Coordinates of C-alpha atoms in Angstrom, one line a residue:
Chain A
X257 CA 54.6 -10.3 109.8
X258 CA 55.2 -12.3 106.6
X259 CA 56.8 -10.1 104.3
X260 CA 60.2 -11.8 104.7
X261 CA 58.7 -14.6 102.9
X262 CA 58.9 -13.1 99.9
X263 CA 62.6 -12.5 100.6
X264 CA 64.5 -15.1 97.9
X265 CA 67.2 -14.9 99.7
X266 CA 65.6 -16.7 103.0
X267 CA 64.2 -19.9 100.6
X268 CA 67.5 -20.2 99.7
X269 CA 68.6 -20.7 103.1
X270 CA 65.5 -22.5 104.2
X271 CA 66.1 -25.2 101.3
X272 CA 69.9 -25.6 101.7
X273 CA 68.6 -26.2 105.6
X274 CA 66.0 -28.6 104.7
X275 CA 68.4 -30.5 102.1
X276 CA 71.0 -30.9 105.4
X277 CA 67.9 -32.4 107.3
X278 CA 66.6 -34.7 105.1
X279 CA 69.8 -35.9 103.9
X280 CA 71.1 -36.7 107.2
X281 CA 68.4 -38.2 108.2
X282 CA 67.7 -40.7 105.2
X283 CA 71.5 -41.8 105.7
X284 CA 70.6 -42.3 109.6
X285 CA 67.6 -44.3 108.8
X286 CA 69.8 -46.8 106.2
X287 CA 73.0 -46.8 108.2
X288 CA 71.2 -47.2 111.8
X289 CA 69.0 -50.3 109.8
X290 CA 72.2 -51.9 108.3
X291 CA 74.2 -51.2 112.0
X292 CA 71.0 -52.5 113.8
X293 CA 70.3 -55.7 111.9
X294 CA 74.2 -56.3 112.5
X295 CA 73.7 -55.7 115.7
X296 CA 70.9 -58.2 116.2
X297 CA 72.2 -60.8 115.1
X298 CA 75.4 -60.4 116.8
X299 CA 73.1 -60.1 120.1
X300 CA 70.9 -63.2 119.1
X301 CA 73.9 -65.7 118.2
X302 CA 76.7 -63.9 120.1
X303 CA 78.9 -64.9 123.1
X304 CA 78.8 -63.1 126.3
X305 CA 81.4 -60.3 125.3
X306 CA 79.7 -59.7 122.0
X307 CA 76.2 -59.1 124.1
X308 CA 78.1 -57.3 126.6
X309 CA 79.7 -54.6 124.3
X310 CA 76.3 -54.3 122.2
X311 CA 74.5 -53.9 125.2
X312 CA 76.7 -51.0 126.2
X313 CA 76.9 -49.8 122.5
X314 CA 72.8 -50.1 122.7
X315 CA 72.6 -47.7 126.4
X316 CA 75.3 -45.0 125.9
X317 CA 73.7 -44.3 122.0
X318 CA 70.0 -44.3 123.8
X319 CA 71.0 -43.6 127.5
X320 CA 72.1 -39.4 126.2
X321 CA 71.0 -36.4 124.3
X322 CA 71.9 -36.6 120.8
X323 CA 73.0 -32.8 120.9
X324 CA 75.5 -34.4 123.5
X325 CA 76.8 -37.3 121.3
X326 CA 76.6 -34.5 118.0
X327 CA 78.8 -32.4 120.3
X328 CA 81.8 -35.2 121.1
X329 CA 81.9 -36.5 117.7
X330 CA 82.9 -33.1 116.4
X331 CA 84.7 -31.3 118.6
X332 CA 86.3 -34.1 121.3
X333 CA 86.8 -36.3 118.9
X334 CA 89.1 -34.7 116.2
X335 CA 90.7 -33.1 119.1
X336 CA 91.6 -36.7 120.6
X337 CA 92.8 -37.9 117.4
X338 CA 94.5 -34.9 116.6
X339 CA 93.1 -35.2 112.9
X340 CA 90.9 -32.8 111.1
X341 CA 87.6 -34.2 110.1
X342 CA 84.8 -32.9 108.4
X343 CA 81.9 -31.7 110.6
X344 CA 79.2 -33.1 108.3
X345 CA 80.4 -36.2 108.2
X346 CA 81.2 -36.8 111.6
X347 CA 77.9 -35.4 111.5
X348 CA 76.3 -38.2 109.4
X349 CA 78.2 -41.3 111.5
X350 CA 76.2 -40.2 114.5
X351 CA 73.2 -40.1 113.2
X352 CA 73.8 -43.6 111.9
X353 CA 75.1 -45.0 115.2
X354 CA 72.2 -43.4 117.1
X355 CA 69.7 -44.6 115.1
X356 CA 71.3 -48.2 115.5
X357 CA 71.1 -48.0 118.9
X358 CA 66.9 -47.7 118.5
X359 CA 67.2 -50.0 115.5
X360 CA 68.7 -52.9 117.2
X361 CA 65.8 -53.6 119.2
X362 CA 63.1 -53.4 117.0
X363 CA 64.5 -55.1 114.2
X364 CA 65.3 -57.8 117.5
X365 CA 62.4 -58.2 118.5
X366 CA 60.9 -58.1 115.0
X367 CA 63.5 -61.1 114.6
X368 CA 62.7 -63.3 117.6
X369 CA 58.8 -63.3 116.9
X370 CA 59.9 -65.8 113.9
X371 CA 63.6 -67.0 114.5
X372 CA 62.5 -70.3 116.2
X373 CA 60.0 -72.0 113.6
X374 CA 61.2 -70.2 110.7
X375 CA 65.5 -70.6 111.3
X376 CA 64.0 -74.6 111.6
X377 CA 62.3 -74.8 108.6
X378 CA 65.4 -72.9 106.7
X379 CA 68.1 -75.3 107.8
X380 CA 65.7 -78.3 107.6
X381 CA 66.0 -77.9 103.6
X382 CA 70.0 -77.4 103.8
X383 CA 70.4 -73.8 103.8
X384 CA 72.8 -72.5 106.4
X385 CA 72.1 -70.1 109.3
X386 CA 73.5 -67.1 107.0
X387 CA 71.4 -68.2 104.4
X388 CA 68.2 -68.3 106.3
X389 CA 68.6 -65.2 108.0
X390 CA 69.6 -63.9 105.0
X391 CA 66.4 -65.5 102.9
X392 CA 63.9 -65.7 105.6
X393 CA 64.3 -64.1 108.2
X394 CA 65.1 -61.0 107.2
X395 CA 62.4 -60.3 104.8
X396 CA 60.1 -61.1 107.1
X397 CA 61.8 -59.0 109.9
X398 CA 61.7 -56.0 107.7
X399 CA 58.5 -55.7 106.9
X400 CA 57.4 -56.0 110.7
X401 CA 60.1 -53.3 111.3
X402 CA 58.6 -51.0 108.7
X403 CA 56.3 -49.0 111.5
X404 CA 59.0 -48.7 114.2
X405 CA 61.0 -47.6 111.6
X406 CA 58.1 -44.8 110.4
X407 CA 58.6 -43.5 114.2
X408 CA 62.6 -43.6 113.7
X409 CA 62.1 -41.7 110.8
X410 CA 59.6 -38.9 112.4
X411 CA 62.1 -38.8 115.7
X412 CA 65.3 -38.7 113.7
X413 CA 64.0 -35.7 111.5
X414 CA 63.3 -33.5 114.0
X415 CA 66.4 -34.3 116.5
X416 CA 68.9 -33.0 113.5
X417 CA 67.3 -29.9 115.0
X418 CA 70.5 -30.7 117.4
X419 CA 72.8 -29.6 114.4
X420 CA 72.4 -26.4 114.6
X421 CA 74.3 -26.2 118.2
X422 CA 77.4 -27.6 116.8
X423 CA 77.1 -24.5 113.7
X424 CA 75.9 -27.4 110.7
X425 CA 73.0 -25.6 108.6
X426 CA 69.6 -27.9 108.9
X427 CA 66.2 -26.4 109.1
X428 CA 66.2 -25.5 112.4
X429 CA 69.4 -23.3 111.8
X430 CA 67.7 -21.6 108.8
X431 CA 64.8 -20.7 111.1
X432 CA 67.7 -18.9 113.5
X433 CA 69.1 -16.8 111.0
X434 CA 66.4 -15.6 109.2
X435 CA 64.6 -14.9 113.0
X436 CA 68.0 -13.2 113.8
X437 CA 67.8 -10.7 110.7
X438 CA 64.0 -10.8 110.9
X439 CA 63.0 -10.5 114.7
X440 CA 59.7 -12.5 113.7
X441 CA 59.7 -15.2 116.1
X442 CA 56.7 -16.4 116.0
X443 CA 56.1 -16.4 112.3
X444 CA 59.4 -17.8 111.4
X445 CA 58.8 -20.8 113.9
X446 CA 55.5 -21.3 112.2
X447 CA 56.6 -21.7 108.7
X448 CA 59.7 -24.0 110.0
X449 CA 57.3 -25.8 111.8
X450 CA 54.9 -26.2 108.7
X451 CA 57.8 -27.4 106.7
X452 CA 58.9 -29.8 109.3
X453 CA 55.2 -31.5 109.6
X454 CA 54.6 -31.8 105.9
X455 CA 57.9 -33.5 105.4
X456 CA 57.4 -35.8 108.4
X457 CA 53.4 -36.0 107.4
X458 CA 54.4 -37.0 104.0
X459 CA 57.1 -39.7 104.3
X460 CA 54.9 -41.3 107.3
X461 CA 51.7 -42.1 104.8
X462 CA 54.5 -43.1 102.5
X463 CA 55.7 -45.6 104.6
X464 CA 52.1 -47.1 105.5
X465 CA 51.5 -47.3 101.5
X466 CA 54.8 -49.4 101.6
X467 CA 53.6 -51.7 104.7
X468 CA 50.7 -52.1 102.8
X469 CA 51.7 -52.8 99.8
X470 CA 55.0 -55.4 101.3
X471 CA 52.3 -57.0 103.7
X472 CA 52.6 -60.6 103.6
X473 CA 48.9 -61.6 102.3
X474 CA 47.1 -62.9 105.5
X475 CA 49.3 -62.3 108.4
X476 CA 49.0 -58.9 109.0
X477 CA 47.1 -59.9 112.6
X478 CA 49.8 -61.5 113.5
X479 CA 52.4 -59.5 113.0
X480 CA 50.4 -56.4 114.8
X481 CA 49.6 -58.3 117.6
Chain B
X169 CA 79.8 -99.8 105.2
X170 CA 76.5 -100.2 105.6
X171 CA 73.6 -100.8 103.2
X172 CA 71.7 -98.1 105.9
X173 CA 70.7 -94.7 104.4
X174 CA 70.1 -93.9 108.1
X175 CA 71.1 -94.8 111.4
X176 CA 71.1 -93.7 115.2
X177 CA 73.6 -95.5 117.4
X178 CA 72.9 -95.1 121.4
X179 CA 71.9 -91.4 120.8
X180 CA 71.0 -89.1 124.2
X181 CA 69.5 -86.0 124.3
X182 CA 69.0 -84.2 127.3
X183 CA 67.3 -80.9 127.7
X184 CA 66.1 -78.4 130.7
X185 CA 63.1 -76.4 130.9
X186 CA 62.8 -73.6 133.3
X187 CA 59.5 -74.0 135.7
X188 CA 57.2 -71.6 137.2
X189 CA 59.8 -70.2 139.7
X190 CA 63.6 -69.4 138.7
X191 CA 65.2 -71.4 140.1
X192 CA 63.2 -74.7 138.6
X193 CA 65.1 -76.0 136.1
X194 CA 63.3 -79.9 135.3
X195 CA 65.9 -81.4 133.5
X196 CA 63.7 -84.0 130.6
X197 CA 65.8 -86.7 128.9
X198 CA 63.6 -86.6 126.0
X199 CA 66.4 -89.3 124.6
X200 CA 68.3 -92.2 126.2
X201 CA 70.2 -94.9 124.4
X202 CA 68.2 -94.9 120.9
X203 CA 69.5 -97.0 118.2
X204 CA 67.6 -97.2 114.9
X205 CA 68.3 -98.4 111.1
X206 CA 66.6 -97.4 108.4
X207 CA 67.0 -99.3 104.9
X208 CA 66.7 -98.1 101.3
X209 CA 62.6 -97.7 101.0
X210 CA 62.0 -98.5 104.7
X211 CA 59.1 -96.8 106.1
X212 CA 59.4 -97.2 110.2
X213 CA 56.9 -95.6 112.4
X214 CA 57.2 -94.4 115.7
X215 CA 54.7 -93.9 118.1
X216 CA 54.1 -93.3 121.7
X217 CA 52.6 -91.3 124.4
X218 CA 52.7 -87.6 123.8
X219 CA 56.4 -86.1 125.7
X220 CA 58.2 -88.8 125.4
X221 CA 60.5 -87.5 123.6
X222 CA 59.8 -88.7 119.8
X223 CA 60.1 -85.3 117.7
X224 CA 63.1 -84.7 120.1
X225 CA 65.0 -87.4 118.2
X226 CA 63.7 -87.0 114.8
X227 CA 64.8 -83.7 115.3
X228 CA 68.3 -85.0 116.3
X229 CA 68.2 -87.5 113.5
X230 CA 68.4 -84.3 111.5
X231 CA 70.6 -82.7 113.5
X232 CA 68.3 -80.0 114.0
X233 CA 68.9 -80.7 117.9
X234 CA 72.1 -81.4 118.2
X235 CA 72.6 -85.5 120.4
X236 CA 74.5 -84.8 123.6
X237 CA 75.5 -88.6 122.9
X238 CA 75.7 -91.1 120.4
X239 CA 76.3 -91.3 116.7
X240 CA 74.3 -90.6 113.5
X241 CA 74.4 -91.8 110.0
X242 CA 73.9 -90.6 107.1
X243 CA 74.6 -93.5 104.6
X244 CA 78.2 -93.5 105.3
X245 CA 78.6 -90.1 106.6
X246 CA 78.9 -89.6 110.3
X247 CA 76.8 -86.6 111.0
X248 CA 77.9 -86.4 115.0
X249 CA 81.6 -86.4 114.0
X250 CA 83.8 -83.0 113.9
X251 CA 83.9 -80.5 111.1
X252 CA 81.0 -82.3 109.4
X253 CA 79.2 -80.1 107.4
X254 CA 75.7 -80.2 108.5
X255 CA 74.0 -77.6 105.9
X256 CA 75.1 -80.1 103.1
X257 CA 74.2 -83.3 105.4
X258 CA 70.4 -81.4 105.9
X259 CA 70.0 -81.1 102.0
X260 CA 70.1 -84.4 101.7
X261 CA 67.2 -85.3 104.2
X262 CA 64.2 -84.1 104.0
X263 CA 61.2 -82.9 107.1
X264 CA 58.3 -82.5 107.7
X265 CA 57.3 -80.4 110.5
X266 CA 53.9 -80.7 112.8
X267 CA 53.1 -77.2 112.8
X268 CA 54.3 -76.9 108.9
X269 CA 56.5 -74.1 109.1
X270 CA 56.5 -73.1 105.5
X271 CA 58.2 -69.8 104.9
X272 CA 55.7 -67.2 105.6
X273 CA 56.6 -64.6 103.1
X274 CA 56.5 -67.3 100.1
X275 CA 54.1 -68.3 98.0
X276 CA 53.7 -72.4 97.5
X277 CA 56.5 -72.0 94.8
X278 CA 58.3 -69.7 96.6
X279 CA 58.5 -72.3 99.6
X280 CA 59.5 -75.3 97.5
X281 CA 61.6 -73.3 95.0
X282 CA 63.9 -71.6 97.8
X283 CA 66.2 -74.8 98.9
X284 CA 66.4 -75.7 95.4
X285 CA 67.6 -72.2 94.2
X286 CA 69.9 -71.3 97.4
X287 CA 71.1 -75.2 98.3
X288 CA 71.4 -76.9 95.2
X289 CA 72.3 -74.0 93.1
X290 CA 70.2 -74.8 90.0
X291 CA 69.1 -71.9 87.7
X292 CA 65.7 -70.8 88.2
X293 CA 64.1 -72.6 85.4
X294 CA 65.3 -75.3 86.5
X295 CA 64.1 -74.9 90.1
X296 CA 61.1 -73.5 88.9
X297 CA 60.5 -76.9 86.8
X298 CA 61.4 -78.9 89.8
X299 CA 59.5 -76.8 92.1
X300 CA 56.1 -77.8 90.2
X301 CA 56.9 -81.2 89.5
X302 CA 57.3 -81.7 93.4
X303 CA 53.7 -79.7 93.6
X304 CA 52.1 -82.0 91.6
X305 CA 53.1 -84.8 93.2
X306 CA 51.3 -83.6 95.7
X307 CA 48.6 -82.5 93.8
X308 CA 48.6 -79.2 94.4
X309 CA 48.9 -77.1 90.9
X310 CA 46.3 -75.2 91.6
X311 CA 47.2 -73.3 94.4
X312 CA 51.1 -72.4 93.7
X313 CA 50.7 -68.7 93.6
X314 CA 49.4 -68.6 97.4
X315 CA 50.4 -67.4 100.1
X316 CA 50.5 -70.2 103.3
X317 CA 48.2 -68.1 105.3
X318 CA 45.8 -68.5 102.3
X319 CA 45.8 -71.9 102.3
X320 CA 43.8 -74.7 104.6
X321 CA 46.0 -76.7 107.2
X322 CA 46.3 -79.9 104.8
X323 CA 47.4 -77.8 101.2
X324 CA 49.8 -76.1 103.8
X325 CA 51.1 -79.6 105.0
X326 CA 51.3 -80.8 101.3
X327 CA 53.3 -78.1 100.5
X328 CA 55.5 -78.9 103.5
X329 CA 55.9 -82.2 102.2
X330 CA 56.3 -80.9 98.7
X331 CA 59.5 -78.5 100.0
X332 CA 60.8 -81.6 101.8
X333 CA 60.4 -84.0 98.4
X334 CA 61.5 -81.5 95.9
X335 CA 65.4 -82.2 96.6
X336 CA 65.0 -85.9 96.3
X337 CA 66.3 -86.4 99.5
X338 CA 67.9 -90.1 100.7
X339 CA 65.0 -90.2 103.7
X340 CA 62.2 -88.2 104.5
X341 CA 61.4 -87.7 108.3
X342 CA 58.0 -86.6 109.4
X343 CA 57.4 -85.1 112.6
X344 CA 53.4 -85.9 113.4
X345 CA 52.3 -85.0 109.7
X346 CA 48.8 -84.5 110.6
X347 CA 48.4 -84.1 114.1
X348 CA 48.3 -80.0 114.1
X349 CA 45.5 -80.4 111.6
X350 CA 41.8 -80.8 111.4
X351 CA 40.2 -84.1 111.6
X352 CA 39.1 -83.8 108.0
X353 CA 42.1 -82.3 106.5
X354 CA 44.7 -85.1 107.8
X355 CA 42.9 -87.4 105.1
X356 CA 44.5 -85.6 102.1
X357 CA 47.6 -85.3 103.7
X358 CA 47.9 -89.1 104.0
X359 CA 46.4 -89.8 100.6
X360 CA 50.1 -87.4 99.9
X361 CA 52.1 -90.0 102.2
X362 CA 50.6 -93.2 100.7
X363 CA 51.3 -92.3 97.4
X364 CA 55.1 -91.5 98.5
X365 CA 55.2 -94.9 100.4
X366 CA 54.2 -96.9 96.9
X367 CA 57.2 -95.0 95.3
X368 CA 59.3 -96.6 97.5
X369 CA 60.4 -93.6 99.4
X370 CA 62.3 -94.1 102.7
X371 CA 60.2 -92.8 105.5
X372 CA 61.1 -92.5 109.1
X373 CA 57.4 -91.3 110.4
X374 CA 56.1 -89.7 114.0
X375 CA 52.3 -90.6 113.8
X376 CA 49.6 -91.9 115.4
X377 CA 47.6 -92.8 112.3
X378 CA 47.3 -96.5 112.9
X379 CA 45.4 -97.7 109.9
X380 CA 47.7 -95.5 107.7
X381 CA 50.6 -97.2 109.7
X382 CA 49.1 -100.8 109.2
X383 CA 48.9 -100.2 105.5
X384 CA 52.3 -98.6 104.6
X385 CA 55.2 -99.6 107.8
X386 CA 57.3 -102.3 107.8
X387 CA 58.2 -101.7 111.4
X388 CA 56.4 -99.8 114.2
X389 CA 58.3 -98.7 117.0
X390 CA 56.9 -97.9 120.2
X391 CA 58.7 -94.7 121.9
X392 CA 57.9 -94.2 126.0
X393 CA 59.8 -92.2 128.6
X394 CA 63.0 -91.4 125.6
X395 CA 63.7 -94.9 124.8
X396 CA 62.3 -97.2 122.6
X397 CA 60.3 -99.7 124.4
X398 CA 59.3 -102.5 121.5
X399 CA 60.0 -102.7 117.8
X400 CA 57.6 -105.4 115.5
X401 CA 55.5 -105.4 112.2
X402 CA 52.5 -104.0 112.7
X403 CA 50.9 -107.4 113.2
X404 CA 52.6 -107.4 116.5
X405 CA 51.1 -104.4 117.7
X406 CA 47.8 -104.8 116.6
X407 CA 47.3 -108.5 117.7
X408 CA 49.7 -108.8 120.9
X409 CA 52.5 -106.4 121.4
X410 CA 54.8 -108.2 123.8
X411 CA 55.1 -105.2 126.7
X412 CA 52.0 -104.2 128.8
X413 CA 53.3 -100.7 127.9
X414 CA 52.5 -100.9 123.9
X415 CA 49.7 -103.1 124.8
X416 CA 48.1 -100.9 126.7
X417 CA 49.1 -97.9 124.7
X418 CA 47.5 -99.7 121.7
X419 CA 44.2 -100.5 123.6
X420 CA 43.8 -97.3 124.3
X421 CA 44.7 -95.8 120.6
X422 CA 42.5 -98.4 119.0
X423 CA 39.3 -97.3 121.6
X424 CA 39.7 -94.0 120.7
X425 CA 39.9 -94.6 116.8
X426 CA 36.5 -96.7 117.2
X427 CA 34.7 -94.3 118.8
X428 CA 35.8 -91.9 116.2

């Protein structure tokens, strides 16, 4: 049942898969942050059009199946442009974008629990709105952010399962080919699976050390609540 | 122009607040036609019946709310003119807020060292230096490495003050100082303001503390319904304000601070 696991040959491919999946979805994490912070603000102290489009951005990135989104960015995509475009990092730029579409309302509403007192306080001493986002409310967003962004973390990992439909090599496509040479379903799935938790399992108490640790002292009621 | 470092000329501010049902919008002028000087070292007080509309115009005073009418002053400086710029305007004023609104992920430093780091550019020793001699102004050394929520309602209030001071503004304005605190915490905080008043700082102060206002203002001004209904020396308003508005206003204020 387990022999192949002594089989080098399948570590290889089950590390080159895992290496795709945590790659990709790191760069999600970070891009879909950077996109979804942009995004917030430009919903907060946008006009009507600049709502409008992100609101539209927000629902067709959360409104369909990744696989879906994956599937136009590589193949309808190039094809529109005519251009040829690397797979992976078309690849990558959804993951981002996705991930921005989720981002955008937590790190919101993260935002908007403090914008009001806090954006007063910052342009009461002279600094500009920039500045005060930038200063204030910001790092004080973040670290509310940081358990939505434990859950993006643990959903974005195990969507890049979508990857393998579109022929890019993550875990999940490892688990495919060595179940196509193997014919041990079930095993293979389990070990995949194992791999899959203990990555996820590992990063998440990561991330609680690191909301611990970036807590502001004494607030931590409020910011739960 | 003027010898004013502050002034207000027929200033309006109107704003709407939506009611139980949808469709409710009450529309509050919170400020019609206020005009208001304020002279190197003046300390003026205003006072009045709660939602009348006083923070709203301190708040436009520091164009924090922005008048839908009227002119302010900074020294010579309109503020309500176009293309002003308002961050550098705000550095030089300084406020204090009536829920304190120090910056949560800062410790006391952090608070008074930001502005003076980001606004005036200084290196941080500098701003670090400056930073502590504003907190011991307001006597509060001992507690720089805290965090506000570790702090009791006045130190937090102090180091509002201290964040407000620590630029050497041209006028500080205080929005009800001690009126979000504790009955026995607002004494320190005043203890803070007096010894700012005897340094000749110009103050432009929402309070209600009336024996703090009898010692320190020049000139009270009584605030009712968003206009300013009468302006004296505290002598007025504590012997015979002119209006049966302040008079009965002050009745009132002086009952409750006897019973106290």
């Amino acid at each position: 049942m387990f022999e192949w696991l002594t089989n080098p040959l399948y570590w290889t491919w089950i590390f080159q898969g895992l290496t795709l999946t945590v790659e990709i979805t790191l760069f999600g994490v970070c891009l879909g942050l950077l996109l979804g912070t942009l995004l917030s603000i430009g919903d907060i102290y946008g006009g009507r059009t600049a709502r409008g489009l992100i609101a539209i951005y927000v629902e067709f990135f959360r409104g369909s199946p990744l696989f879906i989104q994956i599937f136009i960015a590589v193949y309808t995509v190039p094809a529109l442009l005519h251009l040829q475009m690397d797979h992976y990092l078309l690849a990558f730029l959804v993951f981002g974008l996705n991930s921005a579409g989720y981002q955008k309302g937590y790190v919101k509403g993260a935002m908007q629990t403090i914008l009001d007192d806090q954006m007063a306080a910052g342009m009461s001493v002279g600094m500009s709105r920039w500045q005060t986002l930038r200063h204030v409310i910001i790092p004080q967003a973040y670290r509310i952010v940081i358990p939505s962004w434990t859950n993006e973390f643990c959903s974005l990992t195990k969507s890049t399962s979508a990857l393998a439909f579109v022929g890019l090599f993550d875990l999940t496509s490892a688990g495919l080919s060595i179940k196509g040479i193997t014919y041990q379903v079930l095993p293979v799935w389990m070990v995949i699976g194992a791999i899959y938790f203990v990555w996820i399992t590992g990063v998440s108490k990561l991330m609680d050390v690191i909301y611990e640790r970036k807590k502001i002292p004494g607030v931590e009621l409020d910011l739960q609540s | 122009m003027t010898d004013c470092v502050m002034e207000a000329k027929h200033v309006y501010k109107t704003y709407c607040v939506k009611g139980e049902k949808r469709k409710d919008v009450k529309v509050i002028e919170a400020v019609k036609d206020v005009s208001l000087q304020i002279r190197k070292g003046d300390i003026k007080l205003i006072f009045g019946p709660s939602g009348s509309g006083k923070s709203t115009f301190l708040r436009c005073m520091a164009m924090l709310d922005i008048p839908d009418k009227g002119d302010i002053y900074l020294g010579d400086q309109s503020l309500t003119a176009k293309g002003v710029d308002l961050n550098k305007a705000r550095a030089r004023i300084g406020f204090v807020f009536q829920h304190i609104y120090l910056f949560r992920h800062l410790t006391a430093l952090g608070n008074v060292e930001l502005a003076l780091r980001q606004v005036l550019k200084l290196p941080k020793e500098e701003a670090r230096k400056r930073a502590i001699a504003a907190l011991e102004e307001v006597k509060l050394t001992d507690c720089i490495k805290k965090y506000p929520s570790q702090m009791s309602g006045g130190q937090a209030q102090r180091v509002g003050i201290a964040r407000a001071i620590a630029r050497k503004p041209d006028i500080i304005l205080l929005d009800e100082p001690t009126s979000a605190l504790d009955p026995e915490l607002t004494g320190e905080v005043i203890d803070t303001l007096r010894d700012l008043a005897h340094e000749g700082t110009t103050m432009l102060i929402v309070s209600h503390e009336m024996p703090f206002a009898k010692e320190v203002a020049e000139e009270m001004i009584f605030y009712d319904e968003g206009h300013v209904v009468e302006t004296g020396p505290p002598s007025l308003f504590f012997n015979a304000p002119n209006t049966d508005r302040a008079k009965q206003f002050m009745t009132r204020i002086i009952n409750r601070t006897t019973r106290e």
